[in-house]
């Protein structure tokens, strides 16, 4: 290919179990930043009232340089004392490009976030699809357009197993 | 449609036609006994709701439909009306049968010619032994529902199973899923004036919804997320399917808890409402008060000031599992068998791999047979990849993923009988070795599933792994499963023997903790189901039911999240709805 980068459709779906300073749950105003390198980034809207389980369902198109090896997603939140980085996830390019997947496969991916000290801090859910020129769209996705995933299983840390049963997957259909 | 019957009474009927003008048509209630027994047993054994779908079966003279039990006896499920003076009847009466994916459901049909003198009697009072038996036919319910037309034509046979020289005719069975089975409800709950349970901050409330079961207890069916520090929370919409709550009039228990990290959540209040009552609350913009149940301090329940509102209520039609399989989607079965030395020498009668000359199946054979005989109906070509792992193959090396058929011509074998034969053959050609590694088999299955996406998005792969032991590569297995969760693949693990299966429980993420890979990637969805074989002894439920019951849900989670719809063959388009929630 002549091009030196690929366009990615990244839908930032939701976050789970986000905490500030590893203790206090995020109360509000969470948003996500998608980076392909330190200079180029895209930001989602702010989820004002989602708390530590924010939902964005926002599709972002980013250029992914061919030499890049990771896509980075950060979750930030706005607090009284300013903007804080809740956690960061590094997504290897091999998770959504190459391998035995069709070129334009819609990947649903989830990653553990790490805070500034490298401590585990919640989960980010997103979907990624490599945008492919029209003449190379594979048959795999010919059966109707893909609808973004509207939610995911809750993993409430520290919850006893008796309580977390039958966790639903949310559906919001557009007809 | 149908065929010619030999009807010696036809002439008499023509003569006596006027007398028979009044044909009583009985309206039979569905016999729900078998359904409820199975569902009730499920509740007792696992506390989970089985995926049951109500079916209507159209049958083309009087036909009687039976469920064939494991002991060979027949249980009558329903009867059609009598069609008079007709050699090509199309019956009007429909018979409801509960579809249970995880069970093989053999059906037997008997067709009778009803004597003229009984024509004015209700059908259910007829004694079948007084009628002329015309023929019988049998099939499995999944054979019908996987057909594109959802119709199956069967040749009638006489009682000793022979078709004989003379054709006895054919019976065509058509199956449709009832409308209610596809229903789902999306509800948005809000509470106000919750009682504060936290000492230095406000409560962190969440809701848990449970379904009341016949034995009197309740089974949780879903919960909301936790809203922090809020006594007037609005939760994100919940989607419940008819299969989860049973019917709109079934009472549900809605409990509001204050979340605690310790896991000891404090009950803020509860109430009991059916889905129909919740819909009424929504339409009337009304609320319901929470209450606290009686305690040792207080003998009756206390009505609280706290209130529950239904801010959103939306009914919708979802594509069901049967919509997919009847339009051509398939479940492709794959098997992997543990050949590690911990199973014991196959020649020894106490080995887990012992092949009994009397024909009694060992645990591995049982698991293959029970899962395979259910799932084979969902694969049109019935060519199944079959592997072993942990054995020393004929070239002397230990392989953690070798072809069960000896590698001669590819990995696939034909039918469940092909798996059984290649398994027995492999026991003679492979030396048991070790250690127990899952990662390679899962990666191989994932590669097959991934490659299939390049030409066909209507295949979903089901890998059955049967093992006796403890994993050596738990982290590599987790990594493989996390990657596979992005693929159309489910992994069913059956544990045989008496080892400690704690690692398997970790892989089966039913405890709510999502599987996490070594590089921080987390499983997108739960694709693993584990069942130890020894649960068979406890009751009526076989291993196959425990291991297969989550499969339609896993299939649907994959398809729905990617917006993959059934092929437009039979499926009526869902009604257009204006969705009230902004996206």
XYZ file of C-alpha atoms in Angstrom:
758
model
C 0.000 0.000 0.000
C 1.119 3.485 -0.783
C -0.326 4.949 2.408
C 1.845 5.255 5.493
C -1.006 5.102 7.997
C -4.360 3.428 8.492
C -7.550 4.997 9.728
C -9.028 3.326 12.786
C -12.604 3.598 13.941
C -12.387 3.439 17.710
C -15.625 3.358 19.690
C -14.894 4.082 23.329
C -17.748 2.225 24.999
C -17.455 2.363 28.783
C -15.298 2.166 31.858
C -15.630 -0.004 34.939
C -14.498 0.414 38.517
C -12.532 3.647 38.070
C -10.795 5.041 41.142
C -8.826 8.101 42.081
C -5.616 7.594 44.041
C -6.444 3.889 44.081
C -9.084 4.310 46.781
C -11.892 6.709 46.075
C -14.307 5.815 43.269
C -14.536 8.399 40.526
C -17.722 10.375 41.196
C -18.328 12.108 37.882
C -16.919 13.867 34.833
C -14.924 11.004 33.327
C -13.704 11.185 29.741
C -11.313 9.205 27.558
C -8.375 10.275 25.414
C -7.255 8.127 22.495
C -3.644 8.573 21.379
C -1.608 7.127 18.566
C 1.492 9.042 19.610
C 2.265 11.781 22.081
C 1.180 14.569 19.742
C -2.021 13.271 18.132
C -5.019 12.557 20.326
C -8.800 12.564 20.304
C -11.026 13.123 23.298
C -14.504 11.813 24.055
C -17.311 13.799 25.598
C -17.420 13.913 29.371
C -19.738 11.488 31.140
C -21.047 13.827 33.809
C -22.966 11.400 35.993
C -21.647 7.943 35.146
C -19.394 7.958 38.189
C -16.938 5.090 38.308
C -18.880 3.263 35.569
C -18.991 5.845 32.781
C -20.536 5.199 29.379
C -19.478 7.119 26.288
C -20.307 4.981 23.238
C -18.437 7.504 21.164
C -16.864 6.703 17.821
C -13.541 8.360 17.066
C -11.603 8.078 13.805
C -7.837 8.243 14.305
C -4.910 7.885 11.949
C -2.691 5.027 13.005
C 0.873 5.340 11.650
C 2.132 2.141 10.105
C 5.201 2.092 12.329
C 3.212 2.545 15.538
C 2.980 -0.498 17.748
C 0.403 0.661 20.310
C -2.808 2.573 20.570
C -3.076 4.309 23.943
C -6.302 5.066 25.778
C -6.299 7.234 28.884
C -9.210 7.872 31.188
C -9.252 11.301 32.800
C -11.630 12.994 35.149
C -12.205 16.595 36.065
C -12.105 17.314 39.773
C -12.179 20.474 41.872
C -8.414 20.544 41.865
C -8.111 20.085 38.115
C -7.894 17.281 35.605
C -6.496 13.934 36.723
C -5.385 10.867 34.821
C -7.318 7.913 36.225
C -5.549 5.233 34.234
C -3.935 4.302 30.956
C -4.167 1.231 28.733
C -1.750 0.363 25.961
C -3.361 -1.615 23.167
C -0.938 -3.562 20.976
C -1.582 -3.148 17.254
C -1.549 -6.930 16.951
C -4.804 -7.060 18.923
C -6.766 -5.368 16.150
C -4.695 -5.676 12.967
C -3.131 -8.675 11.307
C -3.320 -12.248 12.449
C -6.132 -14.367 11.078
C -8.864 -11.745 11.414
C -10.497 -10.268 8.315
C -9.173 -6.823 7.488
C -12.228 -4.903 8.617
C -13.268 -7.100 11.534
C -15.021 -5.256 14.346
C -12.982 -6.072 17.446
C -14.426 -5.774 20.929
C -11.578 -5.283 23.373
C -11.215 -4.648 27.087
C -8.118 -3.663 29.009
C -7.021 -3.204 32.573
C -6.139 0.422 33.232
C -2.963 1.283 35.133
C -2.595 4.470 37.117
C 0.476 6.674 37.265
C 2.209 4.286 39.670
C 1.381 1.238 37.580
C -1.354 0.046 39.939
C -4.387 -1.720 38.490
C -7.283 0.660 38.194
C -10.495 -0.386 36.511
C -11.264 -1.558 32.997
C -11.838 0.209 29.695
C -14.155 -1.326 27.054
C -13.894 -0.309 23.425
C -14.303 -1.559 19.888
C -11.798 -1.062 17.090
C -12.143 -1.528 13.377
C -9.486 -0.844 10.771
C -11.050 1.217 7.998
C -10.446 -0.556 4.705
C -10.823 0.897 1.195
C -14.243 -0.020 -0.219
C -13.045 -2.590 -2.725
C -11.425 -4.661 -0.009
C -14.345 -5.020 2.371
C -14.609 -8.701 3.184
C -17.765 -10.752 3.170
C -17.660 -11.200 6.910
C -19.508 -7.991 7.614
C -21.882 -7.963 4.665
C -24.816 -8.976 6.830
C -25.943 -5.570 7.977
C -24.082 -2.726 9.541
C -22.433 -3.183 12.880
C -24.168 -1.674 15.847
C -21.866 -0.513 18.637
C -21.885 -2.575 21.771
C -23.916 -0.698 24.324
C -22.517 -2.084 27.497
C -20.682 -4.939 29.058
C -20.607 -7.241 32.011
C -20.032 -5.571 35.317
C -17.060 -6.766 37.298
C -17.487 -5.253 40.711
C -14.274 -5.878 42.576
C -14.612 -7.182 46.077
C -18.192 -8.225 45.543
C -19.149 -11.571 46.972
C -20.057 -14.124 44.366
C -23.568 -14.458 45.720
C -24.462 -10.960 44.683
C -22.927 -10.668 41.250
C -25.117 -13.112 39.397
C -26.752 -12.821 36.021
C -25.187 -9.510 35.151
C -26.974 -8.194 32.079
C -25.572 -6.898 28.850
C -27.353 -3.682 28.067
C -29.035 -3.302 24.710
C -29.990 -0.093 23.037
C -31.232 -0.748 19.582
C -31.791 1.780 16.893
C -34.484 0.789 14.449
C -48.621 -31.950 1.351
C -49.274 -35.194 3.112
C -49.959 -38.441 1.367
C -52.543 -41.055 0.587
C -53.921 -43.133 3.375
C -55.721 -46.399 3.100
C -59.089 -45.446 4.514
C -61.618 -48.233 4.490
C -64.142 -46.041 6.278
C -63.992 -43.286 3.706
C -67.022 -44.520 1.910
C -69.045 -44.773 5.065
C -68.079 -41.259 6.045
C -69.292 -39.947 2.707
C -72.621 -41.600 3.243
C -72.936 -40.354 6.814
C -71.623 -36.874 6.056
C -74.637 -34.986 7.307
C -74.456 -36.653 10.666
C -70.866 -35.596 11.143
C -71.346 -31.922 10.357
C -70.890 -30.943 13.943
C -67.257 -31.607 14.696
C -66.220 -30.787 18.211
C -62.958 -28.963 18.324
C -61.320 -29.154 21.688
C -59.136 -26.352 22.863
C -56.439 -28.093 24.776
C -54.293 -26.380 27.323
C -50.609 -26.910 26.918
C -49.290 -29.681 29.057
C -46.632 -27.832 30.982
C -45.770 -30.606 33.361
C -42.555 -31.695 31.691
C -41.435 -28.135 31.133
C -42.005 -27.114 34.713
C -40.367 -30.229 36.048
C -37.242 -29.551 34.035
C -37.183 -25.879 34.888
C -37.856 -26.606 38.529
C -35.028 -29.106 38.605
C -32.726 -26.540 37.062
C -33.622 -24.006 39.684
C -32.925 -26.456 42.476
C -29.678 -27.683 41.032
C -28.053 -24.551 39.706
C -30.173 -21.595 40.630
C -30.099 -20.485 37.035
C -32.782 -19.895 34.492
C -32.699 -22.348 31.653
C -33.102 -20.903 28.184
C -36.538 -22.182 27.228
C -38.367 -21.039 24.171
C -42.020 -21.730 23.636
C -42.694 -23.438 20.332
C -45.867 -23.931 18.410
C -45.931 -27.145 16.426
C -48.309 -27.442 13.490
C -49.089 -31.008 12.550
C -50.499 -32.195 9.253
C -56.166 -37.153 10.616
C -55.735 -36.864 14.347
C -52.136 -36.638 15.372
C -50.782 -37.126 18.872
C -47.360 -35.807 19.853
C -45.274 -37.407 22.596
C -41.992 -36.630 24.305
C -39.841 -39.719 24.497
C -38.363 -40.078 27.953
C -34.945 -41.467 28.761
C -36.498 -44.751 29.848
C -38.227 -45.076 26.492
C -41.715 -44.249 27.706
C -43.879 -41.731 25.876
C -45.435 -38.705 27.536
C -48.295 -37.139 25.608
C -47.751 -33.455 24.929
C -50.883 -32.740 22.942
C -53.403 -33.798 20.312
C -54.751 -32.197 17.191
C -58.405 -31.964 16.292
C -59.974 -34.543 13.994
C -60.135 -33.515 10.345
C -63.119 -35.209 8.755
C -63.216 -36.855 5.368
C -59.738 -35.885 4.384
C -56.742 -37.820 3.145
C -54.516 -34.746 3.141
C -55.304 -33.071 6.442
C -53.936 -29.772 7.594
C -54.600 -29.521 11.279
C -55.401 -26.185 12.875
C -54.675 -26.987 16.484
C -51.163 -26.023 17.562
C -49.254 -27.837 20.260
C -46.874 -25.896 22.470
C -43.558 -27.496 23.300
C -40.838 -25.907 25.418
C -37.564 -25.806 23.501
C -34.502 -26.490 25.590
C -31.272 -26.158 23.676
C -29.206 -28.103 26.196
C -31.336 -31.223 26.004
C -31.930 -33.720 23.264
C -35.704 -33.624 22.814
C -36.960 -36.684 20.922
C -40.534 -36.378 19.686
C -42.805 -39.204 18.548
C -45.898 -38.625 16.424
C -48.802 -41.066 16.084
C -51.497 -40.615 13.458
C -54.919 -42.199 13.917
C -58.071 -42.548 11.887
C -60.886 -41.690 14.270
C -63.987 -43.865 13.985
C -67.133 -42.130 12.745
C -69.067 -42.772 15.905
C -66.607 -40.711 17.930
C -66.791 -37.615 15.776
C -68.965 -35.676 18.167
C -66.820 -36.321 21.201
C -64.133 -34.016 22.563
C -60.769 -35.125 21.274
C -59.202 -35.408 24.675
C -61.738 -38.005 25.775
C -60.960 -40.336 22.890
C -59.361 -43.639 23.760
C -56.618 -44.079 21.251
C -56.667 -47.844 21.428
C -60.201 -47.720 20.004
C -59.005 -45.880 16.908
C -57.236 -47.146 13.852
C -53.497 -46.568 14.060
C -52.209 -45.294 10.730
C -48.538 -44.708 11.356
C -45.870 -43.188 13.517
C -42.862 -40.969 12.970
C -40.141 -39.597 15.188
C -37.493 -36.898 15.154
C -35.640 -34.570 17.494
C -36.999 -31.069 18.082
C -33.727 -29.465 17.036
C -33.999 -31.191 13.650
C -37.114 -29.124 12.946
C -35.968 -25.763 14.229
C -32.666 -25.815 12.348
C -34.379 -26.186 8.967
C -34.604 -23.008 6.908
C -38.303 -23.560 6.355
C -38.669 -24.815 9.927
C -40.567 -27.729 8.419
C -39.651 -31.382 8.474
C -41.391 -34.110 6.488
C -41.287 -37.567 8.014
C -42.317 -40.919 6.585
C -44.938 -42.704 8.620
C -44.042 -46.191 9.754
C -46.036 -48.938 11.367
C -45.552 -49.921 14.965
C -42.628 -52.233 14.385
C -40.701 -49.477 12.673
C -40.943 -50.727 9.115
C -42.162 -48.657 6.219
C -43.209 -51.821 4.448
C -44.080 -52.221 0.824
C -47.004 -49.866 0.912
C -46.397 -46.225 1.680
C -48.142 -45.193 4.876
C -47.884 -41.566 3.964
C -45.920 -38.630 5.295
C -46.318 -36.233 8.166
C -45.021 -32.677 7.880
C -44.218 -30.819 11.064
C -43.793 -27.056 11.062
C -42.382 -25.196 14.043
C -42.651 -21.530 14.882
C -41.369 -19.666 17.855
C -44.113 -17.926 19.777
C -44.048 -14.160 19.723
C -43.668 -13.865 23.480
C -40.435 -15.814 23.521
C -38.602 -13.024 21.740
C -39.804 -10.245 23.955
C -37.393 -8.146 25.920
C -38.032 -5.177 28.159
C -35.667 -2.307 28.796
C -36.344 -0.442 32.030
C -34.755 2.573 33.665
C -35.082 2.673 37.429
C -34.781 5.652 39.734
C -35.073 5.867 43.495
C -35.625 8.821 45.771
C -35.191 9.432 49.485
C -33.108 6.332 50.063
C -32.031 5.787 53.630
C -28.416 6.564 54.292
C -26.408 3.549 55.452
C -22.914 5.030 55.350
C -21.381 6.685 58.384
C -19.332 9.484 56.837
C -20.804 9.720 53.350
C -23.947 8.885 51.427
C -25.062 5.424 50.382
C -23.728 3.806 47.218
C -26.907 2.109 46.006
C -27.496 -0.599 43.449
C -30.523 -2.725 42.586
C -30.716 -6.491 42.355
C -33.667 -8.093 40.586
C -34.611 -11.692 41.307
C -37.218 -14.020 39.942
C -39.380 -15.971 42.357
C -39.268 -19.703 41.695
C -41.862 -22.331 42.435
C -40.071 -23.663 45.473
C -40.522 -20.282 47.120
C -37.008 -18.947 46.889
C -35.708 -16.406 44.419
C -32.988 -16.513 41.797
C -31.095 -13.312 40.927
C -31.434 -12.430 37.258
C -29.597 -9.127 37.054
C -28.249 -6.161 38.939
C -27.541 -2.533 38.185
C -24.256 -0.733 38.460
C -23.366 1.020 41.717
C -24.158 4.731 41.872
C -21.787 6.335 44.348
C -22.774 8.751 47.090
C -26.327 9.273 46.002
C -29.660 8.922 47.786
C -31.632 9.715 44.613
C -29.946 7.508 42.018
C -30.863 6.927 38.393
C -29.413 3.694 37.054
C -28.548 2.865 33.483
C -31.225 0.973 31.548
C -31.587 -2.747 32.241
C -32.619 -5.184 29.566
C -34.544 -8.267 30.629
C -35.731 -11.031 28.341
C -38.965 -12.951 28.699
C -36.883 -16.004 29.401
C -35.388 -14.280 32.412
C -38.598 -13.168 34.072
C -40.915 -15.874 32.789
C -44.008 -13.815 32.107
C -45.069 -10.245 32.613
C -47.228 -11.264 35.553
C -44.535 -13.156 37.424
C -43.600 -11.290 40.583
C -40.022 -10.040 40.748
C -38.165 -9.096 43.899
C -36.355 -5.768 43.592
C -33.838 -5.131 46.346
C -31.844 -1.967 46.869
C -28.467 -2.403 48.561
C -25.746 -0.109 49.784
C -22.535 -1.331 48.177
C -19.646 -2.215 50.485
C -16.179 -3.190 49.354
C -16.187 -5.979 51.893
C -18.991 -7.661 49.997
C -21.380 -7.327 52.930
C -23.908 -5.119 51.209
C -26.551 -3.573 53.418
C -30.187 -3.847 52.397
C -31.705 -0.386 52.046
C -35.160 -1.620 51.069
C -37.051 -3.948 48.787
C -40.335 -4.465 47.028
C -42.090 -7.017 44.882
C -43.589 -6.160 41.497
C -44.287 -7.907 38.230
C -43.109 -6.499 34.912
C -46.714 -5.581 34.128
C -46.933 -3.639 37.379
C -43.663 -1.858 36.624
C -45.064 -0.889 33.230
C -48.123 0.511 34.958
C -45.926 2.561 37.306
C -44.143 3.976 34.279
C -47.316 4.900 32.400
C -48.900 6.526 35.421
C -45.679 8.229 36.472
C -46.284 6.650 39.841
C -43.876 5.281 42.398
C -43.806 2.367 44.794
C -42.514 2.454 48.340
C -39.664 0.273 49.447
C -40.027 -1.648 52.665
C -37.825 -3.455 55.125
C -38.666 -7.087 55.877
C -39.502 -8.202 59.436
C -36.555 -8.604 61.791
C -36.088 -9.713 65.366
C -36.717 -6.118 66.456
C -39.906 -5.651 64.460
C -42.481 -8.301 63.678
C -44.004 -6.804 60.577
C -42.431 -5.164 57.572
C -41.745 -1.466 57.736
C -42.843 0.727 54.848
C -40.130 3.256 54.070
C -40.280 6.768 52.739
C -37.917 5.608 49.969
C -39.534 5.240 46.568
C -38.868 3.448 43.299
C -39.790 5.023 39.959
C -39.723 3.512 36.481
C -38.399 6.357 34.352
C -38.090 4.286 31.207
C -39.999 1.258 29.966
C -39.575 -0.034 26.442
C -40.591 -3.381 25.000
C -38.710 -4.733 22.043
C -38.342 -7.797 19.916
C -34.940 -9.371 19.889
C -33.703 -11.855 17.376
C -33.649 -15.124 19.225
C -31.220 -17.994 19.078
C -33.769 -19.911 17.012
C -34.001 -17.047 14.519
C -30.295 -17.468 13.859
C -30.142 -21.245 13.634
C -33.231 -21.546 11.440
C -31.813 -19.012 8.987
C -28.625 -20.983 8.504
C -26.322 -20.064 11.383
C -24.440 -23.076 12.680
C -22.709 -24.256 15.801
C -19.505 -26.027 14.801
C -18.406 -28.618 17.330
C -14.747 -29.286 18.212
C -13.384 -31.738 20.773
C -10.120 -31.979 22.701
C -9.316 -34.953 24.929
C -6.765 -35.115 27.744
C -4.136 -37.846 27.134
C -1.948 -37.148 30.148
C -0.615 -39.999 32.259
C -2.635 -38.997 35.315
C -5.598 -40.713 33.685
C -3.997 -44.108 34.297
C -3.039 -46.897 31.899
C -5.948 -47.362 29.441
C -5.654 -51.127 29.788
C -6.349 -50.957 33.486
C -10.028 -51.065 34.521
C -9.521 -48.197 36.949
C -8.140 -45.921 34.236
C -10.312 -42.989 33.243
C -9.637 -44.030 29.638
C -10.596 -47.697 30.111
C -12.625 -49.026 27.176
C -15.023 -51.520 28.702
C -15.452 -54.580 26.427
C -19.045 -54.762 27.619
C -19.665 -51.417 25.928
C -20.214 -49.294 29.013
C -18.912 -45.798 28.283
C -16.088 -44.249 30.273
C -16.301 -40.644 31.461
C -14.631 -39.258 28.331
C -16.952 -41.193 26.050
C -19.961 -40.093 28.076
C -19.029 -36.430 27.793
C -18.366 -36.671 24.049
C -21.591 -38.555 23.439
C -23.832 -36.384 25.579
C -22.567 -33.052 24.267
C -22.129 -34.283 20.708
C -25.575 -35.781 20.312
C -27.156 -32.443 21.205
C -24.890 -30.136 19.250
C -24.527 -32.218 16.081
C -27.944 -31.056 14.874
C -26.660 -27.499 14.585
C -23.841 -28.343 12.152
C -24.862 -29.127 8.583
C -21.792 -31.070 7.469
C -21.128 -32.779 10.817
C -17.372 -32.735 10.293
C -15.789 -32.122 13.679
C -12.162 -31.262 14.480
C -10.974 -33.651 17.171
C -7.720 -33.292 19.075
C -5.844 -34.865 21.912
C -3.383 -33.144 24.189
C -0.650 -34.301 26.528
C 0.132 -37.538 24.697
C 3.268 -38.970 23.107
C 2.472 -39.568 19.455
C 3.975 -42.202 17.163
C 6.915 -39.976 16.225
C 7.948 -40.045 19.866
C 7.332 -36.429 20.765
C 4.829 -35.130 23.300
C 2.116 -33.144 21.586
C -0.253 -30.716 23.226
C -2.506 -30.638 20.206
C -2.507 -33.729 17.984
C -5.175 -34.952 15.579
C -7.261 -37.663 17.176
C -7.588 -39.440 13.828
C -3.851 -39.939 13.664
C -3.116 -36.993 11.437
C -3.789 -38.971 8.302
C -6.005 -36.606 6.403
C -6.608 -33.494 8.399
C -8.117 -32.831 11.759
C -11.802 -33.485 11.024
C -13.782 -36.646 11.673
C -17.348 -37.371 10.594
C -20.104 -37.336 13.168
C -20.109 -38.134 16.857
C -19.423 -41.754 15.947
C -16.298 -40.558 14.127
C -15.081 -38.841 17.284
C -15.735 -41.949 19.350
C -13.931 -44.181 16.865
C -10.899 -41.922 16.541
C -10.724 -41.581 20.324
C -10.683 -45.352 20.805
C -8.125 -45.686 18.023
C -5.884 -42.985 19.481
C -5.761 -44.815 22.800
C -3.949 -47.641 20.999
C -1.542 -45.387 19.133
C -0.704 -42.675 21.654
C 1.150 -43.102 24.934
C -0.148 -41.063 27.841
C 2.359 -38.410 28.874
C 2.028 -34.873 30.191
C 1.877 -32.215 31.446
C -1.641 -30.787 31.078
C -1.593 -27.731 28.817
C -4.717 -26.049 27.448
C -3.163 -23.095 25.647
C -2.234 -24.785 22.373
C -5.618 -26.416 21.816
C -7.459 -23.168 22.530
C -5.177 -21.237 20.177
C -5.713 -23.817 17.440
C -9.488 -23.638 17.849
C -9.295 -19.836 17.889
C -7.341 -19.877 14.638
C -10.025 -21.999 12.973
C -12.710 -19.636 14.247
C -10.734 -16.611 13.092
C -10.123 -17.968 9.613
C -13.815 -18.751 9.207
C -14.582 -15.045 9.550
C -12.959 -14.364 6.191
C -15.704 -16.104 4.277
C -18.623 -16.736 6.622
C -19.986 -14.812 9.558
C -22.645 -17.394 10.352
C -20.450 -19.980 12.041
C -20.002 -20.122 15.793
C -17.503 -22.587 17.201
C -17.885 -24.699 20.309
C -14.794 -26.356 21.744
C -15.378 -29.162 24.239
C -12.311 -29.916 26.385
C -12.377 -32.982 28.606
C -9.677 -33.185 31.239
C -8.856 -35.004 34.446
C -6.205 -32.783 35.836
C -4.642 -29.616 36.988
C -3.267 -27.137 34.476
C 0.402 -26.414 34.118
C -0.149 -23.394 31.846
C -2.893 -21.478 33.660
C -1.605 -18.067 32.544
C -1.135 -19.109 28.908
C -4.630 -20.567 29.003
C -6.034 -17.306 30.349
C -4.196 -15.371 27.639
C -5.601 -17.670 24.953
C -9.149 -17.371 26.318
C -8.924 -13.581 26.563
C -7.877 -13.351 22.916
C -10.553 -15.864 21.921
C -13.291 -13.782 23.557
C -13.136 -11.512 20.495
C -13.962 -14.492 18.258
C -17.093 -16.574 17.580
C -15.986 -19.285 19.985
C -17.120 -20.823 23.261
C -15.110 -23.253 25.360
C -16.830 -25.971 27.382
C -14.682 -27.778 29.926
C -15.753 -31.066 31.468
C -13.680 -32.328 34.381
C -13.465 -36.089 34.894
C -12.054 -38.012 37.829
C -11.515 -36.650 41.304
C -8.854 -33.979 40.980
C -9.159 -30.529 42.492
C -10.757 -28.395 39.780
C -10.206 -25.018 41.422
C -8.295 -23.721 38.402
C -11.253 -24.587 36.195
C -13.536 -22.523 38.390
C -11.157 -19.595 37.833
C -11.453 -20.007 34.065
C -15.236 -20.265 34.305
C -15.858 -16.633 35.175
C -19.268 -17.179 36.748
C -18.002 -15.501 39.903
C -18.213 -12.179 38.092
C -14.487 -11.535 37.909
C -13.501 -11.121 34.290
C -10.578 -13.168 32.992
C -7.437 -11.072 32.665
C -4.445 -11.816 30.475
C -0.814 -11.324 31.402
C -0.521 -8.111 29.384
C -3.539 -6.421 30.946
C -6.043 -7.386 28.301
C -9.385 -8.459 29.775
C -11.898 -10.897 28.297
C -14.626 -9.017 26.457
C -17.243 -11.618 27.296
C -17.475 -14.878 29.204
C -16.867 -17.750 26.805
C -15.986 -20.529 29.266
C -18.262 -22.987 30.991
C -16.908 -25.637 33.352
C -18.760 -28.608 34.812
C -17.208 -31.499 36.758
C -18.491 -34.895 35.691
C -19.243 -36.025 39.234
C -22.271 -33.752 39.449
C -24.058 -36.427 37.447
C -24.550 -38.557 40.513
C -26.361 -35.823 42.363
C -29.533 -35.751 40.364
C -31.366 -35.971 37.116
C -29.407 -33.297 35.312
C -26.651 -34.588 33.112
C -23.309 -32.949 32.514
C -24.469 -31.899 29.083
C -27.195 -29.693 30.507
C -24.878 -27.841 32.844
C -22.237 -27.327 30.218
C -24.507 -26.332 27.340
C -27.112 -24.138 28.984
C -25.108 -20.912 28.713
C -24.180 -21.502 25.099
C -27.160 -19.783 23.396
C -26.559 -16.752 25.605
C -22.874 -16.638 24.667
C -23.789 -17.016 20.989
C -26.299 -14.167 21.205
C -23.912 -11.884 23.079
C -21.396 -12.287 20.277
C -23.897 -11.782 17.444
C -25.831 -8.903 18.944
C -22.777 -6.915 19.944
C -21.519 -7.000 16.368
C -24.894 -6.259 14.868
C -24.916 -9.566 12.996
C -28.489 -10.466 12.134
C -30.084 -13.710 10.986
C -30.270 -14.161 7.238
C -33.560 -12.720 6.031
C -35.318 -15.984 5.267
C -38.029 -16.556 7.854
C -37.589 -13.711 10.226
C -40.277 -11.048 10.327
C -38.572 -7.659 10.630
C -38.757 -6.262 14.156
C -41.392 -3.554 14.429
C -39.990 -0.070 14.032
C -39.855 1.708 17.350
C -38.876 5.165 18.333
C -36.284 4.650 20.989
C -36.838 7.098 23.832
C -33.252 7.163 25.038
C -30.664 9.367 23.383
C -27.531 7.462 22.420
